[in-house]
Coordinates of C-alpha atoms in Angstrom, one line a residue:
M1 CA 4.6 -16.2 -9.4
T2 CA 2.4 -13.4 -10.3
T3 CA 0.0 -13.5 -13.5
R4 CA 0.4 -11.6 -16.7
P5 CA -0.8 -8.0 -15.8
P6 CA -4.2 -6.6 -17.2
N7 CA -4.4 -4.8 -20.2
C8 CA -3.4 -1.7 -18.4
P9 CA -4.3 1.8 -20.2
Y10 CA -1.1 3.3 -19.0
A11 CA 1.6 0.6 -20.1
H12 CA 2.3 2.2 -23.8
S13 CA 5.7 3.1 -24.6
H14 CA 6.2 6.2 -22.9
R15 CA 4.8 4.9 -19.6
H16 CA 8.0 2.8 -19.0
R17 CA 10.9 3.3 -16.6
K18 CA 12.3 7.1 -17.2
S19 CA 15.4 6.9 -15.1
G20 CA 17.1 3.9 -16.9
R21 CA 20.9 4.2 -16.6
G22 CA 21.8 1.3 -18.9
E23 CA 22.8 -0.9 -16.3
D24 CA 19.6 -2.6 -15.5
G25 CA 20.1 -6.4 -15.8
G26 CA 22.7 -9.2 -14.8
R27 CA 22.1 -12.7 -13.0
A28 CA 19.9 -12.1 -9.9
I29 CA 22.9 -13.2 -7.8
E30 CA 26.5 -12.8 -8.8
H31 CA 29.7 -12.3 -6.9
R32 CA 32.9 -10.9 -7.6
G33 CA 35.7 -11.5 -4.9
D34 CA 33.9 -10.8 -1.5
T35 CA 31.2 -8.2 -3.3
W36 CA 28.0 -9.9 -4.0
H37 CA 25.6 -8.3 -6.0
L38 CA 21.8 -9.3 -5.4
R39 CA 18.8 -8.3 -8.0
S40 CA 16.3 -10.9 -7.2
Y41 CA 13.3 -9.5 -5.1
A42 CA 13.4 -12.5 -2.9
A43 CA 17.0 -12.3 -2.2
V44 CA 16.9 -8.6 -1.6
K45 CA 13.9 -9.2 0.9
Q46 CA 15.7 -11.8 2.8
V47 CA 19.0 -10.1 3.3
L48 CA 17.1 -6.7 4.4
R49 CA 15.0 -8.7 7.3
D50 CA 18.2 -11.0 8.1
G51 CA 19.2 -8.7 11.3
D52 CA 21.2 -11.4 13.2
R53 CA 23.4 -12.2 9.7
V54 CA 23.6 -9.0 8.2
R55 CA 24.7 -5.6 9.0
Q56 CA 24.6 -2.0 7.6
G57 CA 27.4 -1.8 5.2
I58 CA 28.2 1.7 6.6
D59 CA 31.8 1.6 4.7
A60 CA 29.7 1.7 1.5
A61 CA 26.5 3.4 1.9
L62 CA 27.3 7.3 1.5
G63 CA 30.9 6.8 2.0
A64 CA 30.3 6.7 5.7
K65 CA 32.9 4.8 7.6
A66 CA 35.4 7.5 7.7
A67 CA 33.2 10.0 8.9
L68 CA 31.5 7.9 11.6
Q69 CA 35.0 6.9 13.2
T70 CA 35.1 10.1 15.2
R71 CA 31.4 10.1 16.0
Q72 CA 30.5 9.2 19.5
R73 CA 27.1 7.9 18.3
K74 CA 26.2 6.3 14.7
P75 CA 23.2 7.8 13.1
V76 CA 20.0 5.6 13.4
I77 CA 20.2 4.7 10.0
F78 CA 23.5 3.0 10.7
Q79 CA 22.7 1.2 13.7
D80 CA 22.1 -2.0 14.1
G81 CA 20.9 -4.6 17.0
A82 CA 19.1 -3.6 20.1
P83 CA 20.4 0.3 19.8
H84 CA 18.8 0.5 16.5
R85 CA 15.6 -1.1 17.8
E86 CA 15.4 1.3 20.7
Q87 CA 15.9 4.5 18.5
R88 CA 13.3 3.2 16.0
A89 CA 10.7 2.4 18.7
A90 CA 11.0 6.0 20.2
I91 CA 11.1 7.9 16.9
A92 CA 8.1 5.9 15.2
R93 CA 5.6 8.2 17.1
F94 CA 6.4 10.9 14.9
F95 CA 5.5 8.8 11.6
T96 CA 2.6 7.1 12.5
P97 CA -0.4 7.9 10.2
S98 CA -2.3 9.8 13.2
A99 CA 0.8 12.1 13.5
V100 CA 0.9 12.7 9.8
A101 CA -2.5 13.5 9.5
A102 CA -1.9 16.2 12.1
Y103 CA 0.7 17.5 9.1
G104 CA -2.1 17.5 6.8
A105 CA -3.1 21.4 7.2
L106 CA 0.4 22.1 7.3
I107 CA 1.5 20.4 3.8
E108 CA -1.8 22.0 2.1
A109 CA -0.9 25.4 3.4
A110 CA 2.7 25.0 2.3
S111 CA 1.7 23.7 -1.0
E112 CA -0.5 26.7 -1.7
R113 CA 2.2 29.1 -0.6
I114 CA 4.7 27.6 -3.0
L115 CA 2.3 27.3 -5.8
A116 CA 1.4 30.9 -5.5
G117 CA 4.5 31.8 -7.1
L118 CA 3.9 29.6 -10.1
R119 CA 0.3 31.3 -10.4
R120 CA 1.6 34.8 -10.5
S121 CA 4.8 34.4 -12.7
G122 CA 3.0 31.5 -15.0
R123 CA 6.7 29.6 -14.8
G124 CA 8.3 27.8 -12.0
D125 CA 11.1 25.4 -11.3
L126 CA 9.4 22.0 -10.1
S127 CA 12.7 21.1 -8.4
A128 CA 13.1 23.9 -6.4
M129 CA 9.3 24.2 -5.1
S130 CA 9.4 20.2 -4.1
M131 CA 12.6 20.8 -2.3
Q132 CA 10.9 23.5 -0.2
L133 CA 7.9 21.6 0.5
A134 CA 10.0 18.6 1.7
V135 CA 12.3 20.7 4.1
E136 CA 9.0 22.5 5.5
V137 CA 7.5 19.4 6.3
A138 CA 10.4 17.4 7.2
A139 CA 11.6 20.3 9.4
Q140 CA 8.7 20.0 11.5
V141 CA 9.4 16.4 12.3
V142 CA 12.8 16.9 12.9
G143 CA 12.4 20.4 14.6
L144 CA 14.9 22.3 12.6
T145 CA 12.3 25.4 12.6
N146 CA 14.6 28.2 14.2
A147 CA 16.8 29.0 11.3
R148 CA 18.7 32.3 11.7
R149 CA 18.2 33.1 8.2
P150 CA 15.6 32.0 5.4
G151 CA 17.2 29.4 2.8
T152 CA 17.2 26.1 4.8
D153 CA 16.3 24.2 1.5
R154 CA 18.9 25.9 -0.3
R155 CA 21.6 25.1 2.6
I156 CA 20.6 21.5 2.6
A157 CA 20.5 21.2 -1.5
A158 CA 24.2 22.7 -1.0
L159 CA 24.8 19.9 1.6
M160 CA 24.3 17.2 -1.2
S161 CA 25.5 18.6 -4.0
Q162 CA 28.6 17.0 -5.4
A163 CA 31.5 17.7 -7.6
H164 CA 34.0 15.4 -9.4
P165 CA 37.5 17.4 -9.4
R166 CA 40.1 15.8 -11.3
T167 CA 43.1 17.1 -9.6
R168 CA 44.5 16.7 -5.9
L169 CA 44.2 20.4 -5.5
G170 CA 40.5 20.1 -6.9
R171 CA 39.4 17.2 -4.5
R172 CA 40.9 19.0 -1.5
L173 CA 39.1 22.2 -2.4
A174 CA 35.9 20.1 -2.8
A175 CA 36.3 18.6 0.7
L176 CA 36.9 22.2 2.1
H177 CA 33.7 23.2 0.5
S178 CA 31.7 20.4 1.7
Q179 CA 32.8 21.1 5.0
L180 CA 31.9 24.8 4.9
N181 CA 28.4 23.9 3.9
A182 CA 28.0 21.4 6.8
L183 CA 29.3 24.4 9.2
R184 CA 27.0 26.9 7.6
F185 CA 23.9 24.3 7.9
Y186 CA 25.0 23.9 11.8
L187 CA 25.2 27.4 12.6
L188 CA 22.5 28.8 10.6
D189 CA 19.9 25.9 11.1
V190 CA 20.8 23.2 13.6
R191 CA 22.3 25.2 16.5
P192 CA 19.7 27.2 16.8
A193 CA 17.2 24.6 16.8
I194 CA 19.0 23.0 19.6
A195 CA 19.3 25.7 21.8
A196 CA 15.5 26.7 21.4
R197 CA 14.8 22.9 22.5
R198 CA 17.1 22.9 25.4
K199 CA 15.0 25.7 26.7
K200 CA 11.8 24.6 25.8
P201 CA 11.7 20.7 24.3
R202 CA 9.1 20.1 21.8
E203 CA 7.4 16.8 20.1
D204 CA 10.4 16.4 17.7
V205 CA 13.2 14.5 16.6
I206 CA 16.0 17.0 18.0
S207 CA 14.2 17.1 21.5
H208 CA 14.2 13.3 21.6
L209 CA 18.0 13.5 20.6
L210 CA 18.6 15.9 23.7
A211 CA 16.6 14.0 26.2
Q212 CA 19.0 10.9 25.2
G213 CA 22.0 12.9 25.7
Y214 CA 23.3 13.7 22.3
R215 CA 25.8 15.9 21.6
D216 CA 25.4 18.7 18.9
V217 CA 28.0 17.0 16.5
D218 CA 25.8 14.0 16.7
I219 CA 22.6 15.8 16.3
L220 CA 24.0 17.6 13.3
T221 CA 24.9 14.1 11.9
E222 CA 21.5 13.0 12.4
C223 CA 19.8 16.0 10.8
M224 CA 22.2 15.4 7.6
T225 CA 20.8 12.0 7.6
Y226 CA 17.3 13.1 7.9
A227 CA 18.2 16.0 4.9
F228 CA 18.7 12.9 2.5
A229 CA 16.5 10.3 3.8
G230 CA 13.3 12.4 4.4
M231 CA 13.8 15.6 2.3
V232 CA 16.1 15.1 -0.8
T233 CA 14.0 11.6 -1.9
T234 CA 10.8 13.3 -1.5
R235 CA 12.2 16.1 -3.5
E236 CA 13.4 13.8 -6.5
F237 CA 10.2 11.7 -6.2
V238 CA 7.7 14.6 -6.6
G239 CA 9.6 15.7 -9.6
M240 CA 9.4 12.1 -11.0
A241 CA 5.8 11.5 -10.2
A242 CA 4.9 15.0 -11.8
W243 CA 6.9 13.7 -14.9
H244 CA 4.7 10.9 -15.3
L245 CA 1.5 12.5 -14.5
L246 CA 1.9 15.5 -16.7
E247 CA 3.0 13.2 -19.9
D248 CA -0.1 11.3 -20.0
Q249 CA -3.5 12.9 -19.5
A250 CA -5.2 9.7 -19.1
L251 CA -3.1 8.8 -16.2
R252 CA -3.6 12.5 -14.9
R253 CA -7.5 12.7 -15.0
D254 CA -7.6 9.2 -13.3
Y255 CA -5.4 10.3 -10.4
L256 CA -7.1 13.7 -10.0
A257 CA -10.7 11.8 -10.2
A258 CA -9.6 9.0 -7.9
Q259 CA -10.2 8.8 -3.9
E260 CA -6.8 8.8 -1.6
P261 CA -6.6 4.9 -1.9
E262 CA -6.3 5.0 -5.7
R263 CA -4.3 8.1 -5.7
H264 CA -1.7 6.2 -3.6
R265 CA -1.8 3.3 -5.5
I266 CA -0.7 5.3 -8.6
L267 CA 2.0 7.2 -6.8
H268 CA 3.1 3.7 -5.1
E269 CA 3.4 2.4 -8.4
I270 CA 5.6 5.2 -10.0
L271 CA 7.9 4.5 -6.8
R272 CA 8.0 1.1 -7.4
L273 CA 8.9 1.7 -11.2
E274 CA 11.5 4.6 -10.2
P275 CA 12.9 4.4 -6.8
V276 CA 15.1 6.9 -5.7
A277 CA 17.5 5.1 -4.1
S278 CA 18.8 2.5 -6.5
H279 CA 21.1 0.7 -4.1
L280 CA 21.3 -0.4 -0.2
Y281 CA 24.7 -2.0 1.1
R282 CA 25.1 -4.8 3.9
R283 CA 27.8 -6.6 5.1
T284 CA 27.3 -10.4 6.4
V285 CA 28.5 -11.1 9.9
A286 CA 27.8 -14.9 9.4
E287 CA 27.2 -17.3 6.9
V288 CA 24.0 -16.6 4.7
R289 CA 22.3 -19.0 2.0
L290 CA 20.2 -17.7 -0.5
R291 CA 18.4 -19.6 -3.0
H292 CA 17.5 -18.8 -6.4
G293 CA 16.4 -20.8 -9.5
G294 CA 17.0 -24.1 -7.8
E295 CA 20.5 -23.2 -6.7
T296 CA 21.8 -22.4 -3.3
Y297 CA 24.6 -19.6 -2.6
T298 CA 26.5 -19.4 0.2
V299 CA 27.6 -16.1 1.1
P300 CA 30.6 -16.2 3.6
A301 CA 30.9 -14.0 6.8
G302 CA 32.8 -10.6 5.9
A303 CA 31.2 -10.1 2.4
L304 CA 29.8 -6.9 0.8
L305 CA 26.2 -7.1 -0.2
V306 CA 25.1 -4.7 -3.0
L307 CA 21.3 -4.7 -3.1
D308 CA 19.9 -3.6 -6.4
L309 CA 16.3 -2.0 -5.5
R310 CA 15.9 -1.2 -9.4
A311 CA 16.6 -4.7 -10.6
A312 CA 14.6 -6.2 -7.4
N313 CA 11.6 -4.0 -8.1
A314 CA 11.5 -5.4 -11.4
D315 CA 11.7 -9.1 -10.5
P316 CA 8.7 -10.7 -12.7
E317 CA 8.4 -13.3 -9.9
A318 CA 7.3 -10.4 -7.5
V319 CA 5.5 -7.9 -9.8
G320 CA 4.4 -9.9 -12.7
A321 CA 5.2 -9.5 -16.6
E322 CA 6.0 -6.4 -18.2
P323 CA 7.6 -5.0 -14.9
L324 CA 9.1 -1.7 -16.6
A325 CA 5.7 -0.6 -17.5
L326 CA 3.6 1.7 -15.2
C327 CA 0.4 -0.2 -14.3
P328 CA -1.0 0.7 -10.7
Q329 CA -3.8 -2.5 -11.4
R330 CA -1.1 -5.0 -11.9
P331 CA -1.3 -8.1 -9.8
L332 CA 1.4 -8.6 -7.2
A333 CA 3.0 -11.9 -5.6
R334 CA 1.8 -12.3 -2.1
G335 CA 3.8 -10.1 0.6
V336 CA 4.6 -7.7 -2.1
H337 CA 3.9 -4.0 -1.3
P338 CA 2.6 -1.5 -4.0
F339 CA 6.1 0.2 -3.9
A340 CA 7.8 -2.9 -3.6
L341 CA 11.4 -2.3 -1.9
S342 CA 11.7 1.5 -2.5
F343 CA 11.2 1.8 1.1
G344 CA 13.5 -0.6 2.0
D345 CA 12.2 -3.5 4.4
G346 CA 12.9 -5.2 7.7
A347 CA 14.3 -3.3 10.6
H348 CA 15.7 -0.5 8.4
R349 CA 12.5 0.2 6.4
C350 CA 12.0 3.9 6.0
P351 CA 9.7 5.1 8.9
G352 CA 8.7 8.3 6.9
A353 CA 7.3 6.1 4.1
Y354 CA 3.6 7.2 4.7
L355 CA 4.6 10.7 5.2
A356 CA 6.3 11.0 1.9
I357 CA 3.4 9.6 0.1
K358 CA 0.9 12.0 1.9
E359 CA 2.8 15.0 1.1
S360 CA 3.3 14.2 -2.4
D361 CA 0.0 13.4 -2.9
L362 CA -1.6 16.8 -1.5
F363 CA 1.0 18.6 -3.4
L364 CA 0.6 17.0 -6.7
Q365 CA -3.2 17.5 -6.5
Q366 CA -2.8 21.3 -5.9
L367 CA -0.3 21.3 -8.9
L368 CA -2.1 19.2 -11.2
R369 CA -5.4 20.9 -11.1
L370 CA -3.7 24.1 -12.5
P371 CA -3.7 24.3 -16.4
V372 CA 0.3 23.5 -16.0
I373 CA 2.4 21.9 -18.7
L374 CA 6.1 20.5 -18.5
Q375 CA 7.9 22.8 -21.0
R376 CA 10.6 20.1 -22.0
P377 CA 11.6 16.7 -20.1
P378 CA 13.7 17.3 -17.4
R379 CA 17.4 16.9 -17.2
L380 CA 18.3 13.5 -15.4
T381 CA 21.4 12.9 -13.9
W382 CA 22.8 10.4 -11.1
S383 CA 24.4 11.2 -7.5
D384 CA 27.1 8.9 -7.0
Q385 CA 27.6 9.8 -3.7
L386 CA 23.6 9.0 -2.6
G387 CA 23.1 6.5 -5.3
S388 CA 20.0 8.2 -6.6
Y389 CA 18.7 10.1 -9.5
E390 CA 18.4 13.9 -9.7
L391 CA 15.7 15.6 -11.8
R392 CA 16.9 19.3 -12.6
D393 CA 15.4 21.9 -15.1
V394 CA 12.1 20.6 -14.2
T395 CA 10.2 23.8 -15.9
L396 CA 6.5 24.1 -15.6
E397 CA 4.4 26.5 -17.3
L398 CA 0.6 27.5 -17.1
A399 CA -1.1 27.2 -20.3
S400 CA -3.0 30.4 -19.8
A401 CA 0.5 32.4 -19.7
G402 CA 0.7 31.6 -23.2
G403 CA 2.4 28.0 -23.2
S404 CA 1.3 26.1 -26.1
G405 CA 4.4 23.9 -26.2
G406 CA 5.6 21.4 -23.6
T407 CA 5.1 17.6 -23.2
T408 CA 1.6 16.4 -22.8

């Protein structure tokens, strides 16, 4: 068990979790029928690392079961066993620290270009800016660099938008709209990238998939997976990190004065506190035994496991006392990452973790060195489809442009 955290200068009232949704809490391990809810750090980590008895819960995650039944190949995020290990080993080269370092100049140039609009107008929407950044960077890794029209970021945002119509006709129209968004993304972004790489392969994911014999529809599915896992999540994290840093001038000053390891530690602590994805889903293929509080829980084969990352990341046994306070200096239990389980763990741990933090850091450094303020707290909602928070109306204003209000 960890010790009590030090007297953290940031751990006062408004340094706590901003993305609370009223459901935090509950027993560490509980089940209702064949659905088991795990909120303990140790239990969630055990499940994520158990590749022999546990598989991806594709019927629960992203509503993927029906969509994948017609696919010849599952996206890598939904694979398990040997096929998953082979694919992960093949794509790992795109996300190594040395590979990410090569994107440093691209990230800095993109950040400079994106923030130029803020400098000119004195105002800007951080949600739109961070989405543009995330798409530009991830597109280089994936290979989505041959769009027939500008606006890849807007088309990906449309892919991830959701509606909740109450009527049968409304639901049918929403489904049709979703299919049209996917078709538009395919025709304007994915198909041109595939055509270009059939002629001249490059060092990116689409070229690798073509070499593996993937069909266009399979590549589209992979690109949509990367759109969420590598683009949308980074967009939301940049907004959340900026919200924390803009609200506390001491934290902002320390972040800008720090070297890269200390800056990354601050970002990791924000991510621990505010994981973008709230839940992961798994299914047991064999009996699993979990221990907590001196009790043993036997989970039968075929059970659905709902892994609560928000609760696990705030487990005092792993992250110490006051787990809902932001404290980059907090002592952690042995083996606990500074970001806890926000990037997952085990075989399906996010391969782009280092890239996400690196691009967030480079962009936030440029942003926070401007005399920028947050005009008002962002509008926070939840995506039931993706199980993640969404920050919108993140309006920034340059103080020199007459902004005397805002949150500080």
